[in-house]
One Martini backbone bead per residue (centre of mass of N, CA, C, O) as a GRO file, in nm:
protein
  182
    1MET     BB    1   0.054   0.066  -0.021
    2THR     BB    2   0.294   0.255  -0.016
    3GLU     BB    3   0.370   0.239  -0.308
    4GLN     BB    4   0.112   0.357  -0.408
    5ASN     BB    5   0.134   0.629  -0.262
    6GLN     BB    6   0.408   0.719  -0.399
    7GLN     BB    7   0.342   0.723  -0.698
    8PRO     BB    8   0.144   0.964  -0.711
    9HIS     BB    9   0.350   1.159  -0.573
   10ALA     BB   10   0.556   1.144  -0.804
   11GLU     BB   11   0.372   1.258  -1.022
   12SER     BB   12   0.326   1.528  -0.873
   13ALA     BB   13   0.621   1.613  -0.881
   14ALA     BB   14   0.658   1.613  -1.188
   15GLU     BB   15   0.442   1.817  -1.247
   16ALA     BB   16   0.562   2.044  -1.070
   17ALA     BB   17   0.820   2.064  -1.224
   18GLN     BB   18   0.693   2.151  -1.487
   19VAL     BB   19   0.552   2.404  -1.385
   20PHE     BB   20   0.813   2.542  -1.281
   21GLU     BB   21   0.955   2.551  -1.552
   22ALA     BB   22   0.734   2.707  -1.704
   23ALA     BB   23   0.747   2.950  -1.515
   24GLU     BB   24   1.050   3.021  -1.588
   25THR     BB   25   0.965   3.018  -1.918
   26ALA     BB   26   0.773   3.217  -1.925
   27PRO     BB   27   0.641   3.462  -2.087
   28THR     BB   28   0.664   3.777  -2.122
   29TYR     BB   29   0.507   4.056  -2.177
   30GLU     BB   30   0.687   4.130  -2.422
   31ASP     BB   31   0.650   3.873  -2.570
   32LEU     BB   32   0.348   3.890  -2.605
   33GLN     BB   33   0.342   4.164  -2.739
   34ALA     BB   34   0.505   4.075  -2.988
   35LYS     BB   35   0.308   3.850  -3.077
   36VAL     BB   36   0.069   4.024  -3.119
   37GLU     BB   37   0.203   4.214  -3.337
   38GLU     BB   38   0.262   3.993  -3.537
   39LEU     BB   39  -0.036   3.900  -3.571
   40GLU     BB   40  -0.141   4.170  -3.662
   41GLY     BB   41   0.046   4.197  -3.909
   42MET     BB   42  -0.068   3.937  -4.052
   43LEU     BB   43  -0.366   4.034  -4.056
   44LYS     BB   44  -0.312   4.297  -4.224
   45ASP     BB   45  -0.189   4.157  -4.465
   46GLU     BB   46  -0.434   3.978  -4.529
   47GLN     BB   47  -0.632   4.213  -4.569
   48LEU     BB   48  -0.486   4.354  -4.800
   49ARG     BB   49  -0.484   4.106  -4.994
   50SER     BB   50  -0.788   4.079  -5.009
   51LEU     BB   51  -0.852   4.364  -5.106
   52ALA     BB   52  -0.679   4.347  -5.370
   53ASN     BB   53  -0.828   4.106  -5.487
   54GLU     BB   54  -1.108   4.236  -5.499
   55GLN     BB   55  -1.026   4.471  -5.687
   56ASN     BB   56  -0.926   4.293  -5.916
   57LEU     BB   57  -1.197   4.150  -5.975
   58ARG     BB   58  -1.363   4.402  -6.028
   59ARG     BB   59  -1.192   4.507  -6.264
   60ARG     BB   60  -1.219   4.261  -6.451
   61HIS     BB   61  -1.525   4.264  -6.463
   62GLN     BB   62  -1.550   4.537  -6.593
   63GLU     BB   63  -1.387   4.471  -6.842
   64GLU     BB   64  -1.570   4.245  -6.943
   65ILE     BB   65  -1.820   4.410  -6.981
   66GLN     BB   66  -1.706   4.615  -7.183
   67ALA     BB   67  -1.624   4.410  -7.395
   68THR     BB   68  -1.915   4.296  -7.435
   69HIS     BB   69  -2.039   4.560  -7.532
   70LYS     BB   70  -1.836   4.634  -7.760
   71PHE     BB   71  -1.863   4.318  -7.906
   72ALA     BB   72  -2.158   4.207  -7.937
   73GLY     BB   73  -2.191   4.289  -8.263
   74GLN     BB   74  -1.964   4.143  -8.429
   75LYS     BB   75  -2.101   3.897  -8.563
   76PHE     BB   76  -2.319   4.052  -8.707
   77ALA     BB   77  -2.140   4.254  -8.858
   78ALA     BB   78  -1.988   4.033  -9.023
   79GLU     BB   79  -2.266   3.942  -9.170
   80MET     BB   80  -2.312   4.229  -9.313
   81LEU     BB   81  -2.082   4.270  -9.517
   82PRO     BB   82  -2.201   4.110  -9.767
   83VAL     BB   83  -2.456   4.284  -9.793
   84LYS     BB   84  -2.303   4.541  -9.861
   85ASP     BB   85  -2.151   4.444 -10.105
   86TYR     BB   86  -2.398   4.371 -10.276
   87LEU     BB   87  -2.523   4.657 -10.284
   88GLU     BB   88  -2.281   4.793 -10.419
   89MET     BB   89  -2.285   4.622 -10.680
   90ALA     BB   90  -2.569   4.702 -10.766
   91LEU     BB   91  -2.497   5.008 -10.800
   92LEU     BB   92  -2.261   4.948 -11.023
   93ASP     BB   93  -2.459   4.844 -11.218
   94GLN     BB   94  -2.478   4.900 -11.595
   95SER     BB   95  -2.638   4.692 -11.775
   96GLY     BB   96  -2.976   4.688 -11.741
   97ASN     BB   97  -3.039   4.411 -11.610
   98PHE     BB   98  -3.314   4.338 -11.432
   99ASP     BB   99  -3.287   4.031 -11.368
  100ALA     BB  100  -3.002   4.053 -11.233
  101LEU     BB  101  -3.079   4.252 -11.020
  102LYS     BB  102  -3.306   4.085 -10.887
  103MET     BB  103  -3.119   3.844 -10.813
  104GLY     BB  104  -2.918   4.014 -10.639
  105VAL     BB  105  -3.133   4.106 -10.429
  106GLN     BB  106  -3.219   3.819 -10.347
  107MET     BB  107  -2.941   3.734 -10.237
  108THR     BB  108  -2.920   3.957 -10.026
  109LEU     BB  109  -3.172   3.871  -9.871
  110ASN     BB  110  -3.064   3.592  -9.800
  111GLU     BB  111  -2.816   3.690  -9.638
  112LEU     BB  112  -2.982   3.851  -9.431
  113GLU     BB  113  -3.151   3.613  -9.321
  114LYS     BB  114  -2.912   3.452  -9.224
  115ALA     BB  115  -2.810   3.660  -9.022
  116PHE     BB  116  -3.072   3.665  -8.859
  117GLU     BB  117  -3.070   3.371  -8.771
  118HIS     BB  118  -2.789   3.378  -8.619
  119ALA     BB  119  -2.916   3.630  -8.429
  120HIS     BB  120  -3.219   3.574  -8.356
  121ILE     BB  121  -3.399   3.707  -8.589
  122LYS     BB  122  -3.749   3.771  -8.600
  123ALA     BB  123  -4.041   3.782  -8.764
  124ILE     BB  124  -4.334   3.990  -8.737
  125ASN     BB  125  -4.620   3.830  -8.913
  126PRO     BB  126  -4.926   3.888  -8.933
  127GLN     BB  127  -5.240   3.770  -8.999
  128PRO     BB  128  -5.525   3.793  -9.128
  129GLY     BB  129  -5.731   3.779  -8.822
  130ASP     BB  130  -5.552   3.836  -8.608
  131MET     BB  131  -5.500   3.928  -8.312
  132LEU     BB  132  -5.424   4.190  -8.128
  133ASP     BB  133  -5.085   4.242  -8.011
  134PRO     BB  134  -4.941   4.468  -7.797
  135HIS     BB  135  -4.650   4.324  -7.783
  136GLN     BB  136  -4.627   4.294  -8.129
  137HIS     BB  137  -4.827   4.524  -8.199
  138GLN     BB  138  -4.921   4.821  -8.404
  139ALA     BB  139  -5.175   5.039  -8.436
  140MET     BB  140  -5.225   5.258  -8.713
  141GLN     BB  141  -5.518   5.149  -8.794
  142ALA     BB  142  -5.870   5.193  -8.854
  143VAL     BB  143  -6.090   4.974  -9.025
  144GLU     BB  144  -6.315   4.875  -9.234
  145SER     BB  145  -6.475   4.555  -9.168
  146GLU     BB  146  -6.568   4.213  -9.149
  147GLN     BB  147  -6.410   4.179  -8.921
  148ALA     BB  148  -6.324   4.153  -8.629
  149PRO     BB  149  -6.247   4.325  -8.385
  150ASN     BB  150  -5.908   4.359  -8.339
  151THR     BB  151  -5.803   4.275  -8.615
  152VAL     BB  152  -5.607   4.191  -8.869
  153VAL     BB  153  -5.588   4.322  -9.195
  154ASN     BB  154  -5.301   4.469  -9.217
  155VAL     BB  155  -4.961   4.492  -9.313
  156LEU     BB  156  -4.727   4.747  -9.313
  157LYS     BB  157  -4.504   4.626  -9.106
  158LYS     BB  158  -4.274   4.445  -8.997
  159GLY     BB  159  -4.159   4.278  -8.731
  160TYR     BB  160  -3.900   4.245  -8.464
  161ALA     BB  161  -3.704   3.984  -8.297
  162LEU     BB  162  -3.487   3.921  -8.017
  163SER     BB  163  -3.573   3.653  -7.949
  164ASP     BB  164  -3.798   3.784  -7.698
  165ARG     BB  165  -3.740   4.065  -7.811
  166VAL     BB  166  -3.872   4.364  -7.917
  167LEU     BB  167  -3.769   4.580  -8.168
  168ARG     BB  168  -4.034   4.577  -8.361
  169PRO     BB  169  -4.340   4.623  -8.421
  170ALA     BB  170  -4.603   4.546  -8.591
  171MET     BB  171  -4.762   4.728  -8.847
  172VAL     BB  172  -5.116   4.786  -8.832
  173ALA     BB  173  -5.434   4.706  -8.945
  174VAL     BB  174  -5.758   4.736  -8.799
  175ALA     BB  175  -6.056   4.653  -8.696
  176LYS     BB  176  -6.330   4.795  -8.632
  177GLY     BB  177  -6.538   4.890  -8.382
  178GLY     BB  178  -6.885   4.835  -8.327
  179GLU     BB  179  -7.230   4.861  -8.403
  180GLU     BB  180  -7.221   4.813  -8.728
  181GLN     BB  181  -7.089   4.497  -8.679
  182ALA     BB  182  -7.333   4.320  -8.534
   0.00000   0.00000   0.00000
């Protein structure tokens, strides 16, 4: 029993010696202050790096947005160049051959339609009898007609949409509404 009592006491003595040694080598206030300043310096450096990184990301993002806006129509513009070339050639033609000129204009129109297709530009071309859609049509005239009121009688100008956004509504004449058509 005595040996068992001495063993725990020996462990306590060893622990006490370690605590005493640690107390003798414990950092001083100046050491702790220096460590705090070092950590604060590291934190400040990290904050500055993070801020610089954030500013660089913001700048790059703005540059990308500007480049996108600047060159957004580049592909469409490149597809318009042959159309312009064909129109200039048609104006230079002095042959007097109306059929050749008509064929050239048709080829130019085909090239333009192909460019519109690649750019996702679609015609808005309502048919007579279609209901007026204020989101896609603009009523320019109201005319007497046998058709139901507010239906398209005639298309004055086709409209166009880029993807789902209307670039220009179709300009139409619509049937008048009223008591005389009842």
